[in-house]
Short mmCIF file of C-alpha atoms and ligand atoms in Angstrom, two decimals:
data_model
loop_
_atom_site.label_atom_id
_atom_site.label_comp_id
_atom_site.label_asym_id
_atom_site.label_seq_id
_atom_site.Cartn_x
_atom_site.Cartn_y
_atom_site.Cartn_z
CA UNK A 1 19.28 18.85 -16.85
CA UNK A 2 17.52 15.79 -18.24
CA UNK A 3 18.72 12.31 -17.35
CA UNK A 4 19.56 9.82 -20.08
CA UNK A 5 19.32 6.95 -17.56
CA UNK A 6 16.83 4.12 -17.27
CA UNK A 7 13.32 4.64 -16.00
CA UNK A 8 12.57 2.54 -12.92
CA UNK A 9 8.85 2.33 -12.15
CA UNK A 10 7.70 1.04 -8.78
CA UNK A 11 4.10 0.19 -8.00
CA UNK A 12 2.26 -2.29 -5.82
CA UNK A 13 1.24 -4.38 -8.82
CA UNK A 14 3.41 -4.81 -11.91
CA UNK A 15 2.58 -5.26 -15.59
CA UNK A 16 1.48 -6.56 -17.89
CA UNK A 17 3.91 -5.36 -20.55
CA UNK A 18 2.61 -7.43 -23.46
CA UNK A 19 -0.85 -6.18 -24.35
CA UNK A 20 -0.55 -3.35 -21.82
CA UNK A 21 -2.94 -1.14 -23.76
CA UNK A 22 -5.60 -3.81 -23.68
CA UNK A 23 -5.12 -4.37 -19.96
CA UNK A 24 -5.57 -0.70 -19.07
CA UNK A 25 -4.70 0.96 -15.78
CA UNK A 26 -1.21 2.10 -14.94
CA UNK A 27 0.35 -0.14 -17.60
CA UNK A 28 -0.99 2.10 -20.39
CA UNK A 29 0.81 5.08 -18.91
CA UNK A 30 4.11 3.44 -18.14
CA UNK A 31 4.93 0.75 -20.64
CA UNK A 32 5.83 3.02 -23.57
CA UNK A 33 8.23 5.02 -21.42
CA UNK A 34 9.75 1.83 -19.97
CA UNK A 35 10.26 0.42 -23.45
CA UNK A 36 11.80 3.63 -24.79
CA UNK A 37 14.35 3.80 -22.00
CA UNK A 38 14.90 0.07 -21.51
CA UNK A 39 13.44 0.29 -18.05
CA UNK A 40 12.80 -1.73 -14.94
CA UNK A 41 9.41 -2.24 -13.29
CA UNK A 42 9.44 -3.31 -9.67
CA UNK A 43 6.64 -4.35 -7.30
CA UNK A 44 4.74 -7.11 -5.58
CA UNK A 45 4.47 -10.44 -7.43
CA UNK A 46 0.81 -10.80 -6.44
CA UNK A 47 1.74 -14.01 -4.59
CA UNK A 48 2.27 -14.92 -0.96
CA UNK A 49 4.97 -17.33 0.22
CA UNK A 50 6.11 -18.69 3.60
CA UNK A 51 8.64 -16.40 5.32
CA UNK A 52 11.75 -18.43 4.39
CA UNK A 53 10.69 -18.77 0.75
CA UNK A 54 9.92 -15.22 -0.28
CA UNK A 55 11.63 -14.68 -3.64
CA UNK A 56 12.58 -11.93 -6.03
CA UNK A 57 11.41 -12.97 -9.52
CA UNK A 58 12.97 -11.42 -12.58
CA UNK A 59 12.01 -11.67 -16.22
CA UNK A 60 12.35 -9.65 -19.42
CA UNK A 61 9.33 -8.70 -21.47
CA UNK A 62 9.75 -6.73 -24.69
CA UNK A 63 12.87 -4.95 -23.48
CA UNK A 64 11.46 -4.19 -20.02
CA UNK A 65 12.83 -5.94 -16.96
CA UNK A 66 10.17 -6.99 -14.46
CA UNK A 67 11.29 -7.61 -10.89
CA UNK A 68 8.67 -8.73 -8.39
CA UNK A 69 8.81 -9.75 -4.79
CA UNK A 70 6.51 -12.15 -2.90
CA UNK A 71 4.86 -11.17 0.37
CA UNK A 72 4.36 -13.37 3.41
CA UNK A 73 0.75 -13.99 4.36
CA UNK A 74 1.27 -11.83 7.44
CA UNK A 75 2.58 -8.96 5.32
CA UNK A 76 -0.25 -9.33 2.83
CA UNK A 77 -2.78 -9.09 5.68
CA UNK A 78 -1.08 -6.22 7.51
CA UNK A 79 0.24 -4.20 4.57
CA UNK A 80 -2.19 -4.72 1.69
CA UNK A 81 -5.50 -5.59 3.36
CA UNK A 82 -4.63 -3.68 6.52
CA UNK A 83 -2.84 -0.37 6.39
CA UNK A 84 -3.16 0.25 2.63
CA UNK A 85 -6.77 -0.58 2.04
CA UNK A 86 -8.42 -0.48 5.45
CA UNK A 87 -6.71 2.69 6.60
CA UNK A 88 -5.07 4.80 3.88
CA UNK A 89 -7.61 4.22 1.09
CA UNK A 90 -10.63 5.36 3.14
CA UNK A 91 -8.57 8.21 4.63
CA UNK A 92 -7.52 9.48 1.20
CA UNK A 93 -11.18 9.39 0.12
CA UNK A 94 -12.30 11.38 3.19
CA UNK A 95 -14.04 8.29 4.70
CA UNK A 96 -12.67 8.35 8.23
CA UNK A 97 -15.83 6.53 9.35
CA UNK A 98 -14.42 3.49 7.53
CA UNK A 99 -10.77 4.01 8.49
CA UNK A 100 -9.33 1.30 10.75
CA UNK A 101 -5.93 2.02 12.25
CA UNK A 102 -3.77 -0.59 13.94
CA UNK A 103 -0.11 -0.09 14.82
CA UNK A 104 0.62 -3.69 13.89
CA UNK A 105 -0.57 -2.93 10.36
CA UNK A 106 1.42 0.28 10.16
CA UNK A 107 4.48 -1.79 11.11
CA UNK A 108 3.72 -4.26 8.32
CA UNK A 109 3.40 -1.30 5.90
CA UNK A 110 6.81 -0.01 6.93
CA UNK A 111 8.31 -3.51 6.86
CA UNK A 112 7.11 -4.18 3.31
CA UNK A 113 8.37 -0.80 2.13
CA UNK A 114 11.75 -1.57 3.74
CA UNK A 115 11.88 -4.97 2.02
CA UNK A 116 11.00 -3.47 -1.32
CA UNK A 117 13.73 -0.86 -0.84
CA UNK A 118 16.29 -3.48 0.10
CA UNK A 119 15.67 -5.54 -3.04
CA UNK A 120 15.28 -2.55 -5.32
CA UNK A 121 18.44 -0.78 -4.10
CA UNK A 122 20.52 -3.70 -5.41
CA UNK A 123 18.99 -3.42 -8.87
CA UNK A 124 19.52 0.31 -9.34
CA UNK A 125 22.22 1.85 -11.53
CA UNK A 126 23.74 5.31 -11.48
CA UNK A 127 21.63 7.71 -13.55
CA UNK A 128 18.37 5.78 -13.09
CA UNK A 129 15.23 7.84 -12.67
CA UNK A 130 12.95 6.19 -10.10
CA UNK A 131 9.17 6.77 -10.30
CA UNK A 132 7.13 5.45 -7.36
CA UNK A 133 3.34 5.11 -7.58
CA UNK A 134 0.57 5.51 -5.09
CA UNK A 135 -0.31 5.29 -1.42
CA UNK A 136 1.04 1.76 -0.92
CA UNK A 137 4.59 3.01 -1.22
CA UNK A 138 4.83 6.43 0.41
CA UNK A 139 7.80 5.49 2.68
CA UNK A 140 9.79 3.84 -0.13
CA UNK A 141 12.12 6.77 -0.84
CA UNK A 142 12.93 7.16 2.85
CA UNK A 143 13.91 3.49 2.95
CA UNK A 144 15.95 3.82 -0.25
CA UNK A 145 17.78 6.90 1.06
CA UNK A 146 18.62 4.93 4.22
CA UNK A 147 20.34 2.49 1.88
CA UNK A 148 22.34 5.32 0.31
CA UNK A 149 20.36 5.53 -2.90
CA UNK A 150 21.19 8.92 -4.44
CA UNK A 151 19.28 8.72 -7.70
CA UNK A 152 16.36 11.03 -8.35
CA UNK A 153 13.14 9.59 -6.95
CA UNK A 154 9.66 10.89 -7.80
CA UNK A 155 6.29 9.95 -6.34
CA UNK A 156 2.83 10.21 -7.88
CA UNK A 157 -0.33 9.91 -5.79
CA UNK A 158 -3.23 8.45 -7.79
CA UNK A 159 -5.84 9.11 -5.07
CA UNK A 160 -7.05 12.46 -3.78
CA UNK A 161 -5.09 14.12 -0.97
CA UNK A 162 -7.39 14.89 2.00
CA UNK A 163 -7.70 18.16 3.92
CA UNK A 164 -5.59 18.63 7.02
CA UNK A 165 -8.54 18.16 9.43
CA UNK A 166 -9.11 14.69 7.97
CA UNK A 167 -5.47 13.72 7.62
CA UNK A 168 -4.79 14.67 11.23
CA UNK A 169 -7.17 11.93 12.41
CA UNK A 170 -4.59 9.37 11.30
CA UNK A 171 -2.48 8.47 14.31
CA UNK A 172 1.20 9.03 13.46
CA UNK A 173 0.34 11.07 10.38
CA UNK A 174 3.46 13.16 10.87
CA UNK A 175 5.75 10.24 10.07
CA UNK A 176 3.78 9.58 6.88
CA UNK A 177 4.09 13.19 5.74
CA UNK A 178 7.76 13.30 6.65
CA UNK A 179 8.25 10.32 4.33
CA UNK A 180 7.20 12.45 1.34
CA UNK A 181 10.24 14.64 1.93
CA UNK A 182 12.70 11.92 0.93
CA UNK A 183 11.47 12.32 -2.68
CA UNK A 184 12.78 14.86 -5.17
CA UNK A 185 9.34 15.43 -6.68
CA UNK A 186 5.85 14.62 -5.41
CA UNK A 187 3.00 14.85 -7.93
CA UNK A 188 -0.76 15.01 -7.41
CA UNK A 189 -3.72 14.62 -9.75
CA UNK A 190 -5.15 18.13 -9.38
CA UNK A 191 -4.25 21.59 -8.18
CA UNK A 192 -6.72 21.11 -5.31
CA UNK A 193 -4.88 18.01 -4.07
CA UNK A 194 -1.58 19.85 -4.33
CA UNK A 195 -2.90 22.80 -2.33
CA UNK A 196 -4.29 20.49 0.38
CA UNK A 197 -0.88 18.84 0.71
CA UNK A 198 0.85 22.20 0.94
CA UNK A 199 -1.71 23.46 3.47
CA UNK A 200 -1.22 20.41 5.62
CA UNK A 201 2.54 20.81 5.62
CA UNK A 202 2.17 24.47 6.59
CA UNK A 203 -0.43 24.02 9.29
CA UNK A 204 0.41 20.65 10.82
CA UNK A 205 4.16 20.33 10.20
CA UNK A 206 5.30 23.96 10.60
CA UNK A 207 6.53 24.01 6.99
CA UNK A 208 6.66 26.81 4.43
CA UNK A 209 5.49 26.96 0.82
CA UNK A 210 7.10 29.05 -1.92
CA UNK A 211 5.57 28.42 -5.32
CA UNK A 212 5.82 24.68 -5.86
CA UNK A 213 8.64 24.23 -3.36
CA UNK A 214 7.60 23.02 0.08
CA UNK A 215 10.05 23.14 2.97
CA UNK A 216 9.69 21.07 6.15
CA UNK A 217 11.66 18.58 8.26
CA UNK A 218 14.85 20.38 7.22
CA UNK A 219 14.30 19.57 3.53
CA UNK A 220 12.98 21.14 0.36
CA UNK A 221 10.57 19.27 -1.85
CA UNK A 222 9.44 20.04 -5.39
CA UNK A 223 5.68 19.47 -5.83
CA UNK A 224 3.26 19.74 -8.73
CA UNK A 225 -0.11 18.79 -10.22
CA UNK A 226 0.15 16.27 -13.08
CA UNK A 227 -3.36 15.22 -14.13
CA UNK A 228 -3.34 11.72 -15.59
CA UNK A 229 -5.10 11.09 -18.91
CA UNK A 230 -5.80 8.27 -21.36
CA UNK A 231 -4.58 7.34 -24.83
CA UNK A 232 -7.50 9.09 -26.53
CA UNK A 233 -7.09 7.97 -30.13
CA UNK A 234 -6.40 4.40 -29.20
CA UNK A 235 -9.52 4.17 -27.04
CA UNK A 236 -11.57 5.78 -29.81
CA UNK A 237 -10.24 3.16 -32.23
CA UNK A 238 -11.26 0.40 -29.81
CA UNK A 239 -14.87 1.55 -30.07
CA UNK A 240 -14.85 1.68 -33.88
CA UNK A 241 -12.89 -1.44 -34.84
CA UNK A 242 -13.43 -5.14 -34.08
CA UNK A 243 -14.35 -6.42 -31.56
CA UNK A 244 -15.53 -3.10 -30.04
CA UNK A 245 -17.74 -2.24 -33.01
CA UNK A 246 -19.24 -5.74 -32.96
CA UNK A 247 -20.10 -5.26 -29.28
CA UNK A 248 -21.65 -1.91 -30.18
CA UNK A 249 -23.80 -3.48 -32.91
CA UNK A 250 -24.83 -6.37 -30.65
CA UNK A 251 -25.77 -3.98 -27.86
CA UNK A 252 -27.83 -1.85 -30.24
CA UNK A 253 -29.84 -4.83 -31.37
CA UNK A 254 -30.43 -5.85 -27.75
CA UNK A 255 -31.50 -2.33 -26.81
CA UNK A 256 -34.03 -2.08 -29.64
CA UNK A 257 -34.26 1.70 -29.49
CA UNK A 258 -34.06 1.96 -25.71
CA UNK A 259 -31.58 4.44 -24.27
CA UNK A 260 -28.78 3.04 -22.16
CA UNK A 261 -27.13 4.78 -19.22
CA UNK A 262 -23.79 3.20 -18.37
CA UNK A 263 -21.71 3.06 -15.20
CA UNK A 264 -18.33 1.26 -15.09
CA UNK A 265 -16.51 1.17 -11.78
CA UNK A 266 -14.54 -1.11 -9.52
CA UNK A 267 -16.93 -2.22 -6.79
CA UNK A 268 -15.71 0.38 -4.30
CA UNK A 269 -17.61 2.57 -1.84
CA UNK A 270 -15.79 5.66 -3.14
CA UNK A 271 -17.45 5.32 -6.55
CA UNK A 272 -20.93 6.42 -5.42
CA UNK A 273 -22.75 3.34 -6.71
CA UNK A 274 -25.43 3.22 -4.00
CA UNK A 275 -26.44 6.84 -4.47
CA UNK A 276 -26.29 6.42 -8.25
CA UNK A 277 -28.75 3.51 -8.07
CA UNK A 278 -30.96 5.57 -5.80
CA UNK A 279 -30.82 8.59 -8.13
CA UNK A 280 -31.74 6.35 -11.07
CA UNK A 281 -34.75 5.09 -9.09
CA UNK A 282 -35.70 8.70 -8.42
CA UNK A 283 -35.35 9.53 -12.12
CA UNK A 284 -37.74 6.69 -12.98
CA UNK A 285 -40.11 7.86 -10.24
CA UNK A 286 -40.14 11.40 -11.64
CA UNK A 287 -40.37 10.40 -15.32
CA UNK A 288 -42.97 7.69 -15.93
CA UNK A 289 -42.57 8.25 -19.67
CA UNK A 290 -39.06 6.81 -19.40
CA UNK A 291 -40.43 3.48 -18.14
CA UNK A 292 -39.66 0.74 -20.61
CA UNK A 293 -37.40 3.08 -22.60
CA UNK A 294 -34.28 3.44 -20.47
CA UNK A 295 -31.91 1.02 -18.80
CA UNK A 296 -28.95 1.50 -16.50
CA UNK A 297 -26.11 -0.91 -17.24
CA UNK A 298 -23.77 -1.00 -14.25
CA UNK A 299 -20.54 -2.92 -14.75
CA UNK A 300 -18.78 -3.31 -11.39
CA UNK A 301 -16.15 -6.03 -10.98
CA UNK A 302 -15.46 -7.15 -7.43
CA UNK A 303 -12.41 -5.46 -6.00
CA UNK A 304 -10.59 -6.12 -2.71
CA UNK A 305 -13.09 -8.87 -1.96
CA UNK A 306 -10.99 -10.01 1.04
CA UNK A 307 -12.03 -6.93 3.01
CA UNK A 308 -15.17 -6.83 5.16
CA UNK A 309 -16.04 -3.23 4.21
CA UNK A 310 -16.12 -4.29 0.54
CA UNK A 311 -18.17 -7.42 1.16
CA UNK A 312 -20.88 -5.59 3.07
CA UNK A 313 -20.88 -2.78 0.52
CA UNK A 314 -21.48 -5.32 -2.23
CA UNK A 315 -24.46 -6.77 -0.38
CA UNK A 316 -25.95 -3.29 0.06
CA UNK A 317 -25.55 -2.58 -3.63
CA UNK A 318 -27.15 -5.90 -4.60
CA UNK A 319 -30.13 -4.94 -2.44
CA UNK A 320 -30.36 -1.44 -3.89
CA UNK A 321 -30.30 -2.72 -7.50
CA UNK A 322 -32.94 -5.31 -6.60
CA UNK A 323 -35.05 -2.61 -4.93
CA UNK A 324 -35.09 -0.42 -8.07
CA UNK A 325 -35.84 -3.43 -10.27
CA UNK A 326 -38.52 -4.70 -7.88
CA UNK A 327 -40.18 -1.29 -7.85
CA UNK A 328 -40.17 -0.54 -11.59
CA UNK A 329 -39.57 -3.68 -13.71
CA UNK A 330 -42.28 -5.03 -15.98
CA UNK A 331 -42.46 -8.42 -17.70
CA UNK A 332 -40.52 -7.09 -20.70
CA UNK A 333 -38.28 -4.46 -19.09
CA UNK A 334 -35.63 -4.66 -16.34
CA UNK A 335 -34.35 -1.16 -15.61
CA UNK A 336 -31.04 -2.05 -13.88
CA UNK A 337 -28.62 -4.50 -15.50
CA UNK A 338 -25.84 -5.18 -13.08
CA UNK A 339 -22.67 -7.16 -13.92
CA UNK A 340 -20.00 -8.04 -11.33
CA UNK A 341 -17.38 -8.75 -13.95
CA UNK A 342 -14.27 -7.26 -15.50
CA UNK A 343 -14.66 -6.95 -19.27
CA UNK A 344 -12.03 -6.67 -21.99
CA UNK A 345 -11.36 -2.99 -22.71
CA UNK A 346 -12.41 -3.33 -26.33
CA UNK A 347 -15.76 -4.69 -25.21
CA UNK A 348 -16.09 -1.80 -22.76
CA UNK A 349 -15.36 0.66 -25.55
CA UNK A 350 -18.24 -0.80 -27.61
CA UNK A 351 -20.57 -0.62 -24.61
CA UNK A 352 -19.67 3.02 -23.92
CA UNK A 353 -20.34 3.84 -27.56
CA UNK A 354 -23.75 2.20 -27.39
CA UNK A 355 -24.74 4.23 -24.31
CA UNK A 356 -26.64 7.51 -24.59
CA UNK A 357 -25.44 8.68 -21.16
CA UNK A 358 -22.25 7.93 -19.16
CA UNK A 359 -22.85 8.13 -15.41
CA UNK A 360 -19.66 8.77 -13.44
CA UNK A 361 -20.65 9.88 -9.97
CA UNK A 362 -17.97 9.01 -7.40
CA UNK A 363 -18.24 10.53 -3.93
CA UNK A 364 -14.48 11.19 -4.21
CA UNK A 365 -11.99 10.12 -6.88
CA UNK A 366 -8.38 11.02 -7.68
CA UNK A 367 -9.09 11.51 -11.39
CA UNK A 368 -11.43 8.87 -12.91
CA UNK A 369 -10.41 7.41 -16.24
CA UNK A 370 -13.84 5.94 -16.99
CA UNK A 371 -15.18 9.48 -17.58
CA UNK A 372 -12.46 10.00 -20.20
CA UNK A 373 -12.94 6.60 -21.82
CA UNK A 374 -16.67 7.22 -22.17
CA UNK A 375 -16.05 10.49 -24.03
CA UNK A 376 -13.32 9.00 -26.25
CA UNK A 377 -15.57 6.08 -27.30
CA UNK A 378 -18.39 8.30 -28.61
CA UNK A 379 -19.32 8.83 -32.23
CA UNK A 380 -18.57 12.54 -32.88
CA UNK A 381 -21.58 12.71 -35.21
CA UNK A 382 -24.01 11.43 -32.56
CA UNK A 383 -22.25 11.54 -29.19
CA UNK A 384 -23.63 10.60 -25.80
CA UNK A 385 -23.56 12.84 -22.75
CA UNK A 386 -21.30 12.53 -19.71
CA UNK A 387 -22.78 13.11 -16.24
CA UNK A 388 -19.83 13.67 -13.91
CA UNK A 389 -19.44 14.14 -10.17
CA UNK A 390 -17.80 17.37 -9.11
CA UNK A 391 -15.79 15.28 -6.64
CA UNK A 392 -13.88 13.38 -9.34
CA UNK A 393 -10.54 14.99 -10.19
CA UNK A 394 -11.66 14.76 -13.83
CA UNK A 395 -14.33 17.42 -13.16
CA UNK A 396 -11.52 19.98 -12.84
CA UNK A 397 -10.73 19.42 -16.50
CA UNK A 398 -13.85 18.08 -18.22
CA UNK A 399 -15.86 21.27 -17.89
CA UNK A 400 -18.35 20.50 -20.67
CA UNK A 401 -19.70 17.42 -18.90
CA UNK A 402 -22.92 17.84 -16.92
CA UNK A 403 -21.45 18.28 -13.45
CA UNK A 404 -23.45 17.02 -10.46
CA UNK A 405 -23.14 16.79 -6.71
CA UNK A 406 -23.67 13.07 -6.01
CA UNK A 407 -24.92 13.87 -2.48
CA UNK A 408 -27.87 15.61 -4.15
CA UNK A 409 -30.07 12.78 -5.43
CA UNK A 410 -32.71 15.13 -6.84
CA UNK A 411 -30.15 17.06 -8.87
CA UNK A 412 -28.51 13.85 -10.12
CA UNK A 413 -31.88 12.44 -11.19
CA UNK A 414 -32.83 15.72 -12.91
CA UNK A 415 -29.46 15.75 -14.71
CA UNK A 416 -30.00 12.19 -15.95
CA UNK A 417 -33.17 13.50 -17.57
CA UNK A 418 -31.40 16.53 -19.03
CA UNK A 419 -28.64 14.32 -20.44
CA UNK A 420 -31.08 11.97 -22.11
CA UNK A 421 -33.08 14.81 -23.63
CA UNK A 422 -30.13 16.88 -24.85
CA UNK A 423 -30.35 18.02 -28.47
CA UNK A 424 -27.80 16.81 -30.99
CA UNK A 425 -26.18 20.23 -31.63
CA UNK A 426 -25.55 20.68 -27.91
CA UNK A 427 -24.22 17.12 -27.57
CA UNK A 428 -21.83 17.65 -30.47
CA UNK A 429 -20.62 20.99 -29.13
CA UNK A 430 -19.88 19.56 -25.70
CA UNK A 431 -18.28 16.42 -27.08
CA UNK A 432 -15.97 18.34 -29.39
CA UNK A 433 -14.80 20.54 -26.51
CA UNK A 434 -14.29 17.52 -24.24
CA UNK A 435 -12.24 15.72 -26.90
CA UNK A 436 -10.01 18.79 -27.22
CA UNK A 437 -9.45 18.71 -23.47
CA UNK A 438 -8.71 14.97 -23.47
CA UNK A 439 -6.16 15.40 -26.25
CA UNK A 440 -4.49 18.33 -24.53
CA UNK A 441 -3.94 16.27 -21.38
CA UNK A 442 -3.47 12.72 -22.55
CA UNK A 443 -1.45 10.01 -20.86
CA UNK A 444 1.68 10.74 -22.92
CA UNK A 445 1.70 14.31 -21.68
CA UNK A 446 1.22 13.17 -18.06
CA UNK A 447 4.25 10.93 -18.32
CA UNK A 448 6.37 13.48 -20.19
CA UNK A 449 5.59 16.33 -17.82
CA UNK A 450 6.24 14.27 -14.70
CA UNK A 451 9.49 12.80 -15.95
CA UNK A 452 10.74 16.15 -17.22
CA UNK A 453 10.03 17.75 -13.83
CA UNK A 454 11.75 14.87 -12.06
CA UNK A 455 14.76 15.10 -14.37
CA UNK A 456 15.01 18.79 -13.53
CA UNK A 457 14.65 18.43 -9.76
CA UNK A 458 17.49 20.60 -8.42
CA UNK A 459 20.58 18.59 -7.59
CA UNK A 460 21.43 20.89 -4.66
CA UNK A 461 18.35 19.73 -2.79
CA UNK A 462 19.28 16.15 -3.29
CA UNK A 463 22.63 16.83 -1.71
CA UNK A 464 21.17 18.16 1.56
CA UNK A 465 19.16 15.35 2.97
CA UNK A 466 20.11 15.39 6.59
CA UNK A 467 17.19 14.24 8.73
CA UNK A 468 16.24 16.62 11.48
P1 LIG B 501 -9.42 3.43 -10.10
O1 LIG B 501 -9.99 3.73 -8.76
O2 LIG B 501 -9.32 2.02 -10.46
O3 LIG B 501 -7.99 4.15 -10.30
P2 LIG B 501 -10.41 4.76 -12.64
O4 LIG B 501 -9.60 5.96 -12.85
O5 LIG B 501 -11.83 4.95 -13.04
O6 LIG B 501 -10.42 4.24 -11.13
O7 LIG B 501 -9.79 3.60 -13.50
C1 LIG B 501 -10.41 2.37 -13.61
C2 LIG B 501 -9.91 1.63 -14.84
O8 LIG B 501 -10.37 0.30 -14.74
C3 LIG B 501 -10.47 2.21 -16.12
O9 LIG B 501 -9.48 2.17 -17.11
C4 LIG B 501 -11.62 1.28 -16.46
O10 LIG B 501 -11.87 1.09 -17.83
C5 LIG B 501 -11.17 -0.02 -15.84
N1 LIG B 501 -12.36 -0.79 -15.44
C6 LIG B 501 -13.29 -0.45 -14.56
N2 LIG B 501 -14.27 -1.38 -14.52
C7 LIG B 501 -13.93 -2.32 -15.40
C8 LIG B 501 -14.53 -3.54 -15.84
N3 LIG B 501 -15.69 -3.98 -15.38
N4 LIG B 501 -13.86 -4.25 -16.75
C9 LIG B 501 -12.70 -3.82 -17.26
N5 LIG B 501 -12.10 -2.68 -16.91
C10 LIG B 501 -12.70 -1.94 -15.99
C11 LIG B 501 -7.11 4.93 -9.49
C12 LIG B 501 -7.74 6.17 -8.84
C13 LIG B 501 -8.38 7.04 -9.89
C14 LIG B 501 -7.37 7.43 -10.95
C15 LIG B 501 -6.63 6.19 -11.47
C16 LIG B 501 -5.47 6.58 -12.37
O11 LIG B 501 -8.69 5.79 -7.84
O12 LIG B 501 -8.95 8.21 -9.31
O13 LIG B 501 -8.02 8.08 -12.02
O14 LIG B 501 -6.11 5.41 -10.41
O15 LIG B 501 -4.61 7.46 -11.74
#
C-alpha cells in the first residue's frame, strides 16, 4: 500500500530548498521529493537562543514548508558538540579512542529529541510519511510515539554502523538500539552495515532476524540497505558548462601539463587525510621522476571547528602538508596545495575534471559522495582514475575504482603511481563501467526505494507497539 500523504523530512540541519542542487548534501536527495508531495522539512534552525526565547520558525519555499527550532546554548553544547559529535560520530566510525561519553550530554541528546518531537507532532497530518535522517535523531520516533504519533516513520543512517564489540563500549547502548525499534523502517548505506546492525541486535539484545525483519524489545522492525547516490547527469553537466568548464580551463592553464591528484573532504579525522598526505610523500619518495610533474590539491573546509578533536586534527594536518612540501618542493614546484575552504559545487566539478587522479581514502565512511562526483565529472573520452578506500561504503559499489587499504601507505603510494600511469583504453573501460553503476544507483533511486519500502511497511506491526 503506498501512501498519498505528504513527505515530512527531519534532519539536524534543514535546506536550502532554492538552489538545493548547487548546495549539495542531503538537499539534493530530498528537495525534489518534498516538492512533488508538497512536503515539510523539520530540523534545527542553526541558531541558539536563551531558554525562554527558543522559537519555532516557519516559512514556505517553492511549495515546501520549512519548520526549524532554535537550541539553547546548553543544548547546542550537550547535544550537537557533545553526544552527537564527540560520542556518536567517532563511535560510528570505529574510533572509540576519540569517543567521549558523558551522561549529561546523553541527557541533552534525549532532551533535544524530545523537544523536536513535541514541536513536530503538532505539525503532522494523518497520512504523512515521516523520514528521519542520521545519528543526531535516533530517539526521535520513540519520542513521537510517546506523543501518540501513528504515522509511518522511517530512519536512514548516513554513517557506517559499527560492529557489536565496538558498539557495546558505549555506556547505555541498549537504550539507543531500543530507540530504533520505534521506527517502521530503518535503512543503512550498505549490506555490511545492515548485517552489523542485525548481528548486534541478535547478540547483544537477544533479538532474532528473519530476512530483513528484526525482532527485539517486543517489536518487529523492517530493515534494509539503501545506498545513497548522486544526480549523475546534473553533476556531469556542472563540469562541462559554465562556470565549471571555465574552472577546468583555468586549472589546465595553471597546471601547464602537470598531473593533478585531487582530494575533497570535510576536515574530519574519518577521511584519512593524514595518511593520504603521508602516502603522497611516499609516492614522491619512490618516484623521483614525478617531481615537478605532479601536484596534490587537497580541498578540506573546516568542519565542527568548535570541537577540540577537530582543532588538533587540523594542526596535525597542517604540519603534515608542510612536511611533504618542505621535503620535496623546489623554487618552481609546490607538491601539496591545500585549501581550507568550501567551494561552489560547479567549481568543484571543474576541478575534478581537471584532475588526472581522484584520491578518496577515508579510514571509514558511510558512503562517500566525493568518489561519485569525481567519476561523474570526468570526460568519457579522456577520464581520470579513482583511487578509493575499501572502507568507504562506495567501494561496495564502485568496483572498477582502484581499491586501496588506507592503512597500507606503501600500497596507497604504489596505487597512486598505477593510477597516474594507466593507459587510456583501461581508463575508458573503467570509467564507462563506473558510470553505469552510478546511473543504476543514483539519488532518485535511493529516495524512491526508501520511500516505497516505508510506504509498504506492514500496518500490523505499527499496531503492536507495546513497550516491554
Ligand atoms: P560527509 O561525511 O559530509 O557525508 P560525503 O559523502 O563525501 O561526506 O559528502 C560530502 C559532500 O560535501 C559532497 O557532496 C562534497 O562535494 C561536498 N564537499 C566536500 N568538500 C567540499 C568543499 N571544499 N566545498 C564544497 N563542497 C564540498 C555523510 C557521510 C557520508 C555519506 C553522506 C551522504 O559521512 O559517508 O556519503 O553523508 O549520505
